[in-house]
C-alpha positions as a printed NumPy array, in Angstrom:
array([[-12.619, 119.813,  31.025],
       [-15.056, 121.527,  33.319],
       [-14.212, 125.054,  32.17 ],
       [-16.381, 127.113,  29.849],
       [-15.131, 129.184,  26.921],
       [-15.612, 132.906,  27.531],
       [-14.828, 136.186,  25.824],
       [-11.883, 137.158,  27.997],
       [-10.962, 140.43 ,  26.301],
       [-12.613, 142.851,  23.893],
       [-11.374, 146.272,  22.788],
       [-11.226, 148.51 ,  19.73 ],
       [ -8.917, 146.124,  17.848],
       [ -9.344, 142.55 ,  19.095],
       [-11.695, 140.064,  20.708],
       [-10.208, 137.103,  22.596],
       [-11.905, 133.83 ,  23.572],
       [-10.312, 131.727,  26.319],
       [-10.777, 128.513,  28.239],
       [ -9.115, 128.771,  31.616],
       [ -5.693, 130.325,  31.1  ],
       [ -5.518, 129.324,  27.41 ],
       [ -6.449, 131.956,  24.823],
       [ -8.098, 129.844,  22.119],
       [ -7.936, 132.627,  19.57 ],
       [ -7.515, 136.313,  19.039],
       [ -9.929, 137.793,  16.516],
       [ -8.348, 140.942,  15.091],
       [-11.392, 142.808,  13.814],
       [ -9.734, 146.173,  13.124],
       [ -6.288, 145.343,  11.738],
       [ -3.549, 147.711,  10.592],
       [ -3.11 , 145.881,   7.3  ],
       [ -1.378, 147.38 ,   4.224],
       [ -3.938, 148.147,   1.505],
       [ -2.308, 145.728,  -0.979],
       [ -2.914, 142.852,   1.439],
       [ -6.692, 143.352,   1.459],
       [ -7.479, 144.592,   4.984],
       [ -9.979, 142.336,   6.735],
       [-10.539, 140.692,  10.131],
       [ -8.661, 137.486,  10.916],
       [ -8.155, 134.87 ,  13.64 ],
       [ -4.54 , 134.661,  14.859],
       [ -3.087, 133.182,  16.875],
       [ -5.366, 130.147,  17.13 ],
       [ -4.338, 127.635,  19.795],
       [ -5.092, 124.105,  20.923],
       [ -6.115, 123.477,  24.518],
       [ -2.443, 122.562,  25.069],
       [ -1.533, 126.103,  24.041],
       [  0.1  , 125.217,  20.724],
       [ -0.332, 127.759,  17.911],
       [ -1.85 , 126.3  ,  14.726],
       [ -1.939, 129.389,  12.473],
       [  0.594, 131.441,  10.524],
       [  0.629, 135.22 ,  10.081],
       [  1.963, 137.16 ,   7.067],
       [  4.278, 134.399,   5.768],
       [  6.954, 135.682,   3.412],
       [  5.494, 133.825,   0.417],
       [  1.973, 135.271,   0.778],
       [  1.798, 138.281,   3.091],
       [ -2.012, 138.374,   2.784],
       [ -2.359, 134.944,   4.425],
       [ -3.324, 135.663,   8.034],
       [ -4.37 , 132.796,  10.28 ],
       [ -8.012, 131.991,   9.541],
       [ -9.973, 134.433,   7.388],
       [-13.224, 134.73 ,   5.505],
       [-12.087, 136.082,   2.162],
       [-12.843, 136.095,  -1.572],
       [-10.462, 136.056,  -4.521],
       [-12.764, 137.282,  -7.275],
       [-16.028, 139.161,  -6.759],
       [-17.154, 140.451, -10.155],
       [-13.533, 141.313, -10.909],
       [-12.712, 142.769,  -7.478],
       [-10.133, 141.106,  -5.237],
       [-11.03 , 140.858,  -1.54 ],
       [ -8.3  , 138.28 ,  -0.928],
       [ -5.311, 140.604,  -1.137],
       [ -2.196, 140.673,  -3.297],
       [ -2.111, 139.983,  -6.998],
       [ -5.075, 138.906,  -9.138],
       [ -5.069, 135.971, -11.557],
       [ -6.03 , 137.178, -15.045],
       [ -6.857, 134.688, -17.767],
       [ -4.039, 134.314, -20.341],
       [ -1.825, 136.727, -18.348],
       [ -1.173, 135.09 , -14.984],
       [ -0.952, 136.982, -11.711],
       [ -1.074, 140.754, -12.094],
       [ -1.065, 143.617,  -9.58 ],
       [ -4.302, 145.515, -10.237],
       [ -6.073, 148.475,  -8.576],
       [ -8.863, 146.167,  -7.404],
       [ -7.95 , 145.127,  -3.845],
       [-10.921, 145.743,  -1.576],
       [-11.442, 145.833,   2.181],
       [-13.786, 144.135,   4.645],
       [-14.577, 146.629,   7.39 ],
       [-15.805, 145.711,  10.847],
       [-18.924, 147.666,  11.804],
       [-20.131, 146.261,  15.128],
       [-20.35 , 143.27 ,  17.452],
       [-23.19 , 141.748,  19.357],
       [-21.478, 139.791,  22.116],
       [-21.392, 139.045,  25.83 ],
       [-18.144, 138.48 ,  27.757],
       [-19.794, 135.584,  29.573],
       [-20.768, 133.743,  26.379],
       [-18.774, 131.948,  23.738],
       [-20.72 , 133.378,  20.793],
       [-20.486, 136.695,  19.022],
       [-22.061, 138.143,  15.894],
       [-20.434, 140.735,  13.678],
       [-21.584, 143.132,  10.974],
       [-19.135, 143.961,   8.186],
       [-19.113, 146.033,   4.998],
       [-17.142, 145.098,   1.89 ],
       [-15.796, 148.073,  -0.07 ],
       [-13.994, 147.944,  -3.395],
       [-10.694, 149.776,  -3.813],
       [-12.689, 152.519,  -5.579],
       [-14.816, 152.922,  -2.437],
       [-18.03 , 151.253,  -3.607],
       [-20.025, 149.369,  -0.938],
       [-20.83 , 146.036,  -2.569],
       [-21.504, 143.523,   0.209],
       [-23.159, 143.543,   3.621],
       [-21.945, 140.605,   5.704],
       [-23.174, 139.128,   8.971],
       [-20.839, 136.682,  10.685],
       [-21.506, 134.423,  13.644],
       [-18.801, 132.724,  15.707],
       [-19.636, 130.076,  18.296],
       [-17.123, 128.146,  20.403],
       [-18.617, 124.785,  21.344],
       [-17.83 , 121.149,  22.144],
       [-14.904, 121.891,  24.441],
       [-13.611, 118.437,  25.374],
       [-10.434, 117.062,  26.941],
       [ -8.328, 117.476,  23.822],
       [-10.344, 119.587,  21.368],
       [-12.652, 122.529,  20.835],
       [-14.814, 123.636,  17.931],
       [-15.366, 126.94 ,  16.188],
       [-18.675, 127.119,  14.333],
       [-18.637, 129.841,  11.692],
       [-21.523, 131.279,   9.673],
       [-21.328, 133.998,   7.018],
       [-24.262, 135.673,   5.272],
       [-23.241, 137.747,   2.237],
       [-25.872, 140.132,   0.864],
       [-25.467, 141.759,  -2.548],
       [-25.975, 145.531,  -2.29 ],
       [-25.454, 146.21 ,  -6.003],
       [-28.126, 146.677,  -8.642],
       [-26.579, 143.826, -10.67 ],
       [-25.493, 140.288,  -9.786],
       [-22.334, 139.591,  -7.814],
       [-20.286, 136.803,  -9.385],
       [-17.94 , 134.962,  -7.006],
       [-15.059, 133.13 ,  -8.646],
       [-11.486, 131.968,  -8.11 ],
       [ -8.21 , 131.694, -10.032],
       [ -9.463, 128.361, -11.383],
       [-12.676, 129.87 , -12.768],
       [-10.354, 132.395, -14.45 ],
       [ -8.189, 129.716, -16.034],
       [ -5.595, 128.573, -13.48 ],
       [ -5.825, 124.831, -12.938],
       [ -6.311, 123.539,  -9.372],
       [ -6.157, 126.964,  -7.709],
       [ -9.806, 127.425,  -6.807],
       [ -9.235, 129.063,  -3.439],
       [-11.849, 131.454,  -2.066],
       [-13.819, 131.762,   1.171],
       [-13.015, 130.321,   4.617],
       [ -9.221, 129.911,   4.531],
       [ -6.64 , 128.539,   6.993],
       [ -2.88 , 128.981,   6.699],
       [ -0.853, 126.696,   8.941],
       [  2.498, 127.218,  10.659],
       [  5.641, 126.627,   8.633],
       [  6.399, 123.508,  10.7  ],
       [  3.156, 121.98 ,   9.367],
       [  4.663, 121.76 ,   5.862],
       [  4.461, 118.157,   4.601],
       [  1.737, 117.423,   7.137],
       [ -0.853, 114.675,   6.732],
       [ -4.175, 115.209,   4.934],
       [ -7.072, 112.86 ,   5.717],
       [-10.558, 113.238,   4.23 ],
       [-13.959, 111.569,   4.325],
       [-14.666, 108.372,   2.375],
       [-11.044, 107.277,   2.224],
       [ -9.662, 110.482,   0.724],
       [ -6.107, 111.487,   1.566],
       [ -3.188, 113.704,   0.599],
       [ -2.91 , 116.578,  -1.819],
       [ -4.903, 114.469,  -4.264],
       [ -7.909, 115.997,  -2.468],
       [ -7.194, 119.275,  -4.264],
       [-10.362, 120.256,  -6.131],
       [-12.389, 117.329,  -4.841],
       [-15.569, 117.213,  -2.781],
       [-15.816, 115.644,   0.683],
       [-17.938, 116.097,   3.8  ],
       [-14.863, 116.773,   5.908],
       [-11.107, 117.12 ,   5.654],
       [ -8.416, 117.066,   8.348],
       [ -4.828, 118.273,   8.494],
       [ -2.286, 116.865,  10.975],
       [  0.839, 118.927,  11.623],
       [  3.883, 118.733,  13.887],
       [  5.197, 121.604,  15.992],
       [  8.71 , 122.935,  16.231],
       [ 10.353, 123.113,  19.66 ],
       [  7.792, 120.936,  21.455],
       [  7.353, 117.213,  20.875],
       [  3.684, 117.507,  19.961],
       [  1.293, 117.355,  17.03 ],
       [ -2.057, 119.002,  16.375],
       [ -5.019, 118.165,  14.167],
       [ -7.411, 120.549,  12.453],
       [-10.693, 119.097,  11.234],
       [-12.764, 121.132,   8.771],
       [-16.427, 120.223,   8.296],
       [-18.593, 121.47 ,   5.453],
       [-22.247, 122.148,   6.251],
       [-24.714, 119.987,   4.285],
       [-26.528, 123.109,   3.019],
       [-23.413, 124.561,   1.39 ],
       [-23.541, 124.074,  -2.35 ],
       [-20.666, 123.143,  -4.624],
       [-17.883, 122.947,  -2.021],
       [-14.566, 121.581,  -3.271],
       [-11.39 , 121.498,  -1.203],
       [ -8.357, 123.625,  -1.758],
       [ -5.641, 121.88 ,   0.235],
       [ -1.85 , 121.981,   0.278],
       [  0.679, 120.329,   2.551],
       [  3.612, 121.489,   0.439],
       [  5.132, 124.033,  -0.162],
       [  2.977, 125.249,   2.742],
       [  0.049, 124.087,   4.871],
       [ -3.352, 125.466,   3.835],
       [ -6.98 , 124.329,   3.766],
       [ -9.983, 126.055,   2.236],
       [-13.459, 124.608,   1.625],
       [-13.937, 126.709,  -1.498],
       [-17.472, 127.586,  -2.554],
       [-16.381, 128.651,  -6.077],
       [-13.515, 126.302,  -6.936],
       [-14.532, 125.031, -10.373],
       [-17.632, 127.135, -11.057],
       [-18.665, 130.701, -10.34 ],
       [-21.491, 131.46 ,  -7.902],
       [-23.933, 134.245,  -8.762],
       [-25.839, 136.219,  -6.127],
       [-28.693, 138.35 ,  -7.451],
       [-29.26 , 141.95 ,  -6.271],
       [-30.64 , 141.942,  -2.744],
       [-30.102, 138.205,  -2.342],
       [-27.971, 136.539,   0.343],
       [-25.432, 133.723,   0.121],
       [-25.117, 131.752,   3.38 ],
       [-22.063, 129.607,   4.199],
       [-21.428, 127.51 ,   7.312],
       [-18.366, 125.604,   8.496],
       [-16.933, 123.982,  11.597],
       [-13.268, 123.968,  12.539],
       [-12.222, 121.49 ,  15.218],
       [ -8.85 , 122.321,  16.807],
       [ -7.405, 119.238,  18.479],
       [ -4.303, 118.361,  20.456],
       [ -2.415, 115.335,  19.195],
       [ -2.37 , 113.334,  15.983],
       [ -5.843, 112.089,  15.101],
       [ -5.992, 109.13 ,  12.751],
       [ -8.792, 108.204,  10.379],
       [-10.68 , 106.034,  12.877],
       [-10.639, 108.812,  15.498],
       [-11.758, 111.414,  12.957],
       [-14.606, 109.28 ,  11.655],
       [-15.789, 108.518,  15.201],
       [-15.665, 112.197,  16.118],
       [-17.667, 113.272,  13.055],
       [-20.296, 110.606,  13.72 ],
       [-20.626, 111.701,  17.35 ],
       [-20.933, 115.414,  16.473],
       [-23.474, 115.722,  13.609],
       [-24.702, 119.047,  12.308]])
């Protein structure tokens, strides 16, 4: 393309990264989110290089779904996801356990396409449980795609282990969502799911794969977009939460089937890539792209 990604705006609420006149994403780091929805930073809108929006914000079915977020459904019984909590043998229940992820500071340069962030996770009762460092890097800007590389380091500040889980680890079958989560536009419903090693469709729910892609179609314009999610080889135990109906969502969950324990003072590191592409990428294109862009 010839144009570099840059931080084009940064203020007390948002940070924006652009290429030319296209704002690739707005990172809302200090949101005005209702407490029940689990206040935390999020990316929305996220756009292709063609300017098409590929994220949803506060959909009526799940108000706590906001674009792309780093989140957690169950942290030793606390809910940093937002909304109701799945309780074994009871189902979803509204509990006084909805925490917040608070932005502390950035290290960034307007002329660069990388920024680091410090965050603090507080329970609803006000206890500081997690120190998080996030890194965002925009890279591989090509004619029809760009990549967001995301890294999260979660350090346990408690004097006892933190246990990360999901609705599935609490008894709900095939609902193991937690972690890096994307909610797609409503027009992406019934979109196409393609995964590594011949995987496809909602049958990928709860399965492992090196990568997974979602192809959706836009309202109003005669265009499609593809989102390719890549799991880092060092991540342990990743299984995919993916839906194309009743809504579009993808999450490389790090605690889908089994809980993950982080000892006091220890750090859990997670890394992902999200490729945002214009057009409908088929399996051959996806496989060629992944081979040409190794970790």
